[in-house]
Coordinates of C-alpha atoms (C1' of nucleotides) in Angstrom, one line a residue:
Chain R
M1 CA -29.5 -8.4 -6.0
G2 CA -28.1 -11.5 -7.7
I3 CA -25.9 -11.6 -10.7
R4 CA -26.0 -7.8 -11.0
D5 CA -23.9 -7.5 -7.8
V6 CA -20.8 -8.1 -9.8
P7 CA -21.7 -7.4 -13.4
P8 CA -20.0 -9.2 -16.2
G9 CA -17.4 -7.5 -18.3
P10 CA -14.0 -6.8 -17.0
D11 CA -12.1 -8.9 -14.5
P12 CA -14.6 -9.4 -11.7
L13 CA -12.0 -9.2 -9.0
L14 CA -10.9 -5.7 -10.2
R15 CA -14.5 -4.8 -10.5
T16 CA -15.2 -5.8 -6.9
L17 CA -12.0 -4.3 -5.5
A18 CA -12.9 -1.0 -7.2
E19 CA -16.4 -1.1 -5.7
F20 CA -15.0 -1.8 -2.3
R21 CA -12.7 1.2 -2.5
F22 CA -15.5 3.3 -3.7
E23 CA -17.7 2.4 -0.8
L24 CA -14.8 2.9 1.6
R25 CA -14.1 6.3 0.0
C26 CA -17.8 7.2 0.5
F27 CA -17.5 6.5 4.2
L28 CA -14.3 8.5 4.5
Y29 CA -15.8 11.4 2.7
F30 CA -18.7 11.3 5.0
S31 CA -16.4 11.2 8.0
E32 CA -14.1 14.0 6.8
T33 CA -17.1 16.2 6.0
A34 CA -18.7 15.5 9.3
A35 CA -15.5 16.4 11.2
Q36 CA -15.1 19.6 9.3
K37 CA -18.7 20.6 9.8
A38 CA -18.0 20.2 13.5
G39 CA -15.0 22.4 13.3
L40 CA -12.3 19.7 13.3
Q41 CA -9.8 18.6 10.8
P42 CA -10.3 15.0 9.9
Q43 CA -7.0 13.9 11.4
Q44 CA -7.8 15.8 14.6
H45 CA -11.0 13.8 14.8
Q46 CA -9.1 10.6 14.4
L47 CA -6.6 11.7 17.1
L48 CA -9.4 12.5 19.5
L49 CA -11.1 9.2 18.8
Q50 CA -8.0 7.1 19.5
V51 CA -7.4 9.0 22.7
A52 CA -10.9 8.7 24.0
G53 CA -11.4 5.2 22.6
A54 CA -8.2 3.6 23.9
P55 CA -8.6 0.5 26.0
E56 CA -8.7 0.9 29.8
G57 CA -5.2 1.2 31.2
T58 CA -3.6 2.4 28.0
I59 CA -0.8 4.9 28.5
L60 CA -1.8 7.6 26.1
T61 CA 1.6 8.7 24.7
I62 CA 2.5 10.2 21.4
A63 CA 3.9 6.9 20.4
Y64 CA 0.6 5.1 21.1
V65 CA -1.5 7.4 19.0
A66 CA 1.1 7.4 16.2
E67 CA 0.9 3.6 16.0
R68 CA -2.9 3.7 16.1
L69 CA -3.1 6.4 13.4
G70 CA -0.5 4.8 11.2
L71 CA 1.8 7.8 11.5
K72 CA 5.4 8.4 12.2
H73 CA 6.1 9.9 15.6
N74 CA 6.9 13.3 14.4
S75 CA 3.6 13.6 12.5
A76 CA 1.7 12.6 15.6
V77 CA 3.6 15.3 17.5
E78 CA 2.5 17.9 15.0
L79 CA -1.0 16.7 15.0
A80 CA -1.1 16.9 18.8
D81 CA 0.4 20.4 18.6
R82 CA -2.4 21.6 16.3
S83 CA -5.0 20.0 18.4
E84 CA -3.7 21.4 21.6
R85 CA -3.5 24.8 20.1
E86 CA -7.2 24.6 19.4
G87 CA -8.1 23.5 22.8
L88 CA -9.2 20.0 21.9
L89 CA -6.4 18.1 23.8
A90 CA -4.0 18.6 26.7
R91 CA -0.5 17.3 27.2
T92 CA 1.0 16.6 30.5
V93 CA 4.5 15.3 31.2
D94 CA 4.3 11.8 32.6
A95 CA 5.5 12.0 36.2
A96 CA 6.7 8.4 36.1
D97 CA 8.7 8.9 32.9
K98 CA 9.4 12.5 32.1
R99 CA 10.2 11.7 28.5
R100 CA 6.6 10.9 27.9
A101 CA 3.7 13.2 27.1
I102 CA 0.3 12.0 28.3
L103 CA -2.6 13.1 26.2
R104 CA -6.1 13.6 27.3
L105 CA -9.2 15.3 25.9
T106 CA -10.4 18.7 27.0
R107 CA -14.1 19.1 27.7
K108 CA -14.4 20.8 24.3
G109 CA -12.7 17.8 22.6
K110 CA -15.0 15.3 24.4
L111 CA -18.0 17.2 23.4
L112 CA -17.2 17.5 19.7
L113 CA -16.1 13.9 19.6
G114 CA -19.3 12.7 21.2
R115 CA -21.4 14.4 18.6
L116 CA -19.4 12.9 15.8
A117 CA -19.5 9.4 17.3
G118 CA -23.3 9.2 17.0
D119 CA -23.3 10.3 13.4
H120 CA -20.6 7.9 12.5
A121 CA -22.4 5.0 14.1
R122 CA -25.5 5.8 12.2
E123 CA -23.6 6.0 8.9
L124 CA -21.8 2.8 9.6
N125 CA -25.0 1.0 10.4
E126 CA -26.1 1.9 6.9
L127 CA -22.9 1.4 5.1
G128 CA -21.6 -1.6 7.0
P129 CA -23.8 -4.3 5.5
R130 CA -22.8 -3.1 2.0
L131 CA -19.2 -3.2 2.9
A132 CA -19.5 -6.7 4.3
K133 CA -21.2 -7.9 1.2
T134 CA -18.5 -6.5 -1.1
L135 CA -15.9 -8.0 1.1
K136 CA -17.5 -11.4 0.7
N137 CA -17.5 -10.9 -3.1
I138 CA -13.8 -10.2 -3.0
S139 CA -13.2 -13.4 -1.3
R140 CA -15.4 -15.2 -3.8
Y141 CA -13.6 -13.8 -6.8
S142 CA -10.1 -14.0 -5.4
H143 CA -10.5 -17.8 -5.2
K144 CA -11.0 -17.7 -8.9
S145 CA -13.8 -20.3 -8.8
A146 CA -16.3 -20.0 -11.5
Q147 CA -19.2 -18.2 -9.9
M148 CA -22.0 -20.3 -8.6
E149 CA -25.2 -18.9 -7.2
P150 CA -24.7 -15.2 -6.4
Q151 CA -24.8 -14.0 -2.8
Chain J
M1 CA -13.4 -13.8 21.7
G2 CA -16.4 -13.0 24.0
I3 CA -16.6 -10.1 26.4
R4 CA -13.0 -9.1 25.5
D5 CA -14.1 -8.0 22.1
V6 CA -15.1 -4.7 23.5
P7 CA -13.5 -4.4 26.9
P8 CA -15.1 -2.5 29.7
G9 CA -13.8 1.0 30.6
P10 CA -14.6 3.9 28.4
D11 CA -17.6 4.5 26.3
P12 CA -17.9 1.2 24.4
L13 CA -19.1 3.0 21.2
L14 CA -16.0 5.2 21.2
R15 CA -13.9 2.2 21.9
T16 CA -15.4 0.2 19.0
L17 CA -15.3 3.1 16.6
A18 CA -11.6 3.6 17.5
E19 CA -10.9 -0.1 16.9
F20 CA -12.7 0.1 13.5
R21 CA -10.7 3.1 12.4
F22 CA -7.5 1.3 13.5
E23 CA -8.3 -1.8 11.5
L24 CA -9.2 0.4 8.5
R25 CA -5.9 2.3 8.9
C26 CA -4.1 -1.0 8.9
F27 CA -5.6 -2.0 5.6
L28 CA -4.9 1.4 4.1
Y29 CA -1.3 1.3 5.3
F30 CA -0.9 -2.1 3.7
S31 CA -2.4 -0.8 0.5
E32 CA -0.2 2.3 0.4
T33 CA 2.9 0.3 1.1
A34 CA 2.1 -2.3 -1.5
A35 CA 1.5 0.3 -4.1
Q36 CA 4.7 2.1 -3.4
K37 CA 6.7 -1.1 -3.4
A38 CA 5.2 -1.7 -6.9
G39 CA 6.4 1.8 -7.9
L40 CA 3.0 3.5 -7.7
Q41 CA 1.8 6.4 -5.6
P42 CA -1.2 5.2 -3.6
Q43 CA -3.5 7.5 -5.4
Q44 CA -2.2 6.4 -8.8
H45 CA -3.1 2.8 -7.7
Q46 CA -6.6 4.0 -6.9
L47 CA -7.0 5.7 -10.2
L48 CA -5.9 2.7 -12.1
L49 CA -8.2 0.5 -10.1
Q50 CA -11.2 2.7 -10.8
V51 CA -10.4 2.8 -14.5
A52 CA -9.8 -1.0 -14.9
G53 CA -12.6 -1.9 -12.5
A54 CA -15.3 0.3 -14.0
P55 CA -18.6 -1.4 -14.9
E56 CA -18.9 -2.4 -18.6
G57 CA -20.1 0.4 -20.7
T58 CA -18.8 3.2 -18.4
I59 CA -17.5 6.2 -20.2
L60 CA -14.1 6.7 -18.5
T61 CA -13.9 10.4 -18.2
I62 CA -12.1 12.6 -15.7
A63 CA -15.4 13.4 -14.1
Y64 CA -16.1 9.7 -13.6
V65 CA -12.9 8.9 -11.8
A66 CA -13.2 12.1 -9.8
E67 CA -16.5 11.0 -8.4
R68 CA -15.3 7.5 -7.7
L69 CA -12.2 8.7 -5.9
G70 CA -14.0 11.4 -4.0
L71 CA -11.9 14.1 -5.6
K72 CA -12.7 17.5 -7.2
H73 CA -12.3 17.5 -10.9
N74 CA -9.1 19.4 -10.9
S75 CA -7.4 17.0 -8.5
A76 CA -8.4 14.1 -10.8
V77 CA -6.9 16.0 -13.7
E78 CA -3.6 16.4 -11.9
L79 CA -3.6 12.7 -10.8
A80 CA -4.2 11.7 -14.4
D81 CA -1.4 14.0 -15.5
R82 CA 1.1 12.4 -13.2
S83 CA 0.0 8.9 -14.1
E84 CA 0.1 9.6 -17.8
R85 CA 3.6 11.1 -17.4
E86 CA 4.7 7.8 -15.9
G87 CA 3.2 5.7 -18.6
L88 CA 0.5 4.1 -16.5
L89 CA -2.4 5.6 -18.3
A90 CA -3.4 7.1 -21.6
R91 CA -5.7 9.9 -22.5
T92 CA -7.6 10.2 -25.8
V93 CA -10.1 12.9 -26.7
D94 CA -13.6 11.5 -27.0
A95 CA -14.6 11.6 -30.7
A96 CA -18.2 11.9 -29.8
D97 CA -17.7 14.8 -27.4
K98 CA -14.4 16.6 -27.8
R99 CA -14.6 18.1 -24.3
R100 CA -14.1 14.7 -22.8
A101 CA -10.9 12.9 -22.2
I102 CA -11.2 9.1 -22.2
L103 CA -8.8 7.2 -19.9
R104 CA -7.4 3.8 -20.4
L105 CA -4.6 1.8 -18.9
T106 CA -1.4 1.1 -20.7
R107 CA 0.1 -2.4 -20.6
K108 CA 2.4 -1.3 -17.9
G109 CA -0.5 0.0 -15.8
K110 CA -2.5 -3.2 -16.3
L111 CA 0.5 -5.3 -15.3
L112 CA 1.2 -3.4 -12.1
L113 CA -2.5 -3.2 -11.1
G114 CA -2.9 -6.9 -11.7
R115 CA -0.1 -7.7 -9.3
L116 CA -1.5 -5.4 -6.6
A117 CA -5.0 -6.9 -7.0
G118 CA -4.0 -10.3 -5.9
D119 CA -2.1 -9.0 -2.9
H120 CA -5.1 -6.9 -1.9
A121 CA -7.5 -9.7 -2.2
R122 CA -5.4 -11.9 0.1
E123 CA -5.1 -9.1 2.6
L124 CA -8.8 -8.4 2.6
N125 CA -9.6 -12.1 3.0
E126 CA -7.7 -11.9 6.3
L127 CA -8.9 -8.5 7.4
G128 CA -12.4 -8.6 6.1
P129 CA -13.9 -10.9 8.8
R130 CA -12.4 -8.7 11.6
L131 CA -13.8 -5.6 10.0
A132 CA -17.2 -7.2 9.7
K133 CA -17.1 -8.2 13.3
T134 CA -16.2 -4.7 14.5
L135 CA -18.9 -3.2 12.3
K136 CA -21.5 -5.5 14.0
N137 CA -20.2 -4.3 17.4
I138 CA -20.7 -0.7 16.4
S139 CA -24.3 -1.4 15.5
R140 CA -24.7 -3.2 18.8
Y141 CA -23.3 -0.3 20.8
S142 CA -24.9 2.4 18.9
H143 CA -28.3 1.1 19.8
K144 CA -27.3 1.7 23.4
S145 CA -28.9 -1.5 24.5
A146 CA -27.3 -3.2 27.5
Q147 CA -25.0 -5.8 26.1
M148 CA -26.3 -9.3 26.0
E149 CA -24.3 -12.3 24.9
P150 CA -21.2 -11.1 23.0
Q151 CA -20.8 -11.9 19.3
Chain W
dA1 C1' 29.7 7.4 35.1
dT2 C1' 29.7 6.8 30.5
dA3 C1' 27.3 4.8 26.6
dT4 C1' 23.2 3.6 24.5
dA5 C1' 18.3 3.6 24.0
dT6 C1' 13.9 5.7 24.2
dA7 C1' 10.3 9.6 23.8
dT8 C1' 9.3 13.7 22.1
dA9 C1' 10.3 17.9 19.6
dT10 C1' 12.0 21.0 15.6
dC11 C1' 12.9 22.1 10.8
dG12 C1' 13.1 22.0 5.9
dT13 C1' 11.0 19.6 1.9
dG14 C1' 7.6 17.5 -1.1
dA15 C1' 3.2 15.6 -2.5
dC16 C1' -1.2 16.6 -3.3
dA17 C1' -5.9 18.5 -2.8
dC18 C1' -8.3 22.6 -3.3
dG19 C1' -10.4 27.3 -4.9
dA20 C1' -10.4 30.4 -8.5
dT21 C1' -10.0 31.0 -13.1
dA22 C1' -9.3 29.9 -18.1
dT23 C1' -10.2 27.4 -22.3
dT24 C1' -12.6 24.5 -25.3
dT25 C1' -16.7 22.3 -27.0
dA26 C1' -21.9 21.4 -26.5
dT27 C1' -26.4 22.7 -25.8
dT28 C1' -30.1 25.9 -25.5
dA29 C1' -32.8 30.2 -26.4
dC30 C1' -34.4 33.2 -29.5
Chain E
dG1 C1' -28.0 30.4 -37.2
dT2 C1' -26.0 33.2 -33.6
dA3 C1' -25.7 34.6 -28.9
dA4 C1' -25.8 32.9 -24.4
dT5 C1' -25.3 29.4 -21.1
dA6 C1' -23.7 25.0 -19.6
dA7 C1' -20.4 21.3 -19.3
dA8 C1' -15.7 19.1 -19.4
dT9 C1' -11.1 19.6 -18.8
dA10 C1' -7.0 22.3 -17.8
dT11 C1' -3.9 25.7 -15.3
dC12 C1' -2.1 28.2 -11.4
dG13 C1' -1.3 29.8 -6.8
dT14 C1' -1.9 28.4 -2.0
dG15 C1' -2.2 25.7 2.3
dT16 C1' -2.1 21.4 4.8
dC17 C1' 0.2 17.8 6.3
dA18 C1' 3.2 13.7 6.4
dC19 C1' 7.9 12.7 6.2
dG20 C1' 13.2 12.3 6.8
dA21 C1' 16.8 14.1 9.2
dT22 C1' 18.3 16.0 13.2
dA23 C1' 18.1 17.7 18.1
dT24 C1' 17.1 17.5 23.0
dA25 C1' 15.8 15.4 27.3
dT26 C1' 15.2 11.5 30.1
dA27 C1' 15.9 6.5 31.2
dT28 C1' 18.4 2.3 31.2
dA29 C1' 22.5 -0.6 30.8
dT30 C1' 27.3 -1.7 31.3

DNA sequence: ATATATATATCGTGACACGATATTTATTAC
DNA sequence: GTAATAAATATCGTGTCACGATATATATAT
């Protein structure tokens, strides 16, 4: 802790941004691996999470999950196709607007997602504080002030 | 702010994890878009960042960046190939161990990376606090305590 | 009732990560 | 000191997936 948090040498902002992305990558790697161990593709996991974790009252359309996952509509369609084929997800045509497909999890999908959620929460409880600290360092170094007391 | 941070309805842990991934995805989308606007593939941006932002004294080998990017060695080789082809990066054989390739940025690579760094710092200064808050909520809901005062 | 917009779906393409394997150089065992 | 093993990088074929362009079906507006 202290000055070693952002060692001297190269541009401290680049140094800290690199560290942040590394920590982020570690989390994503954990997440991808956990999903695959559970028998899900990482993106399928994300789809299930956005479906199950949507705010109350959300209309769970393809367009909604596409926006939440940062995907184009057609990519979300394909992801839902694959997930449906594997019995993780079900589509039903919206009775109120037959253009829409409503997504919901199957029991299998819920089960797998639930297991992953606990693991992710644990991992984030460990990683979170480190991420937060690195984020603070970024803000410190991006305001290009000479560094005062670390932390 | 307050109770609305994690609305009622479905499992609040799933709800919060979904929110976290959405915020993360927003950042990544920003980052990918910024890189591409600057003429870089997102992964090339990450490679340059890990090269330029490595701690003083780091030996900048393929293996090093592979580990930092969470890639297999061969994927890092290919990424370095593409980046070298576009004049962002240079490889030199390590004189001390001729198996190793040492990576360094070209002037062009440094220039592009520098521009992106500022934009990213600004974006993270905005997004960081929200991420930190969501992370805290995850920790709150993963310890399955009944919720007390929000925040 | 026709035109336009919206939601989802289909298809061909390209980027890229990976496993398996090869090649070169170091290191170790004897 | 040479053979054997390890380590670092490179090459090649394959599969996944995200995308743009386009198509189809339903809703909305004029």
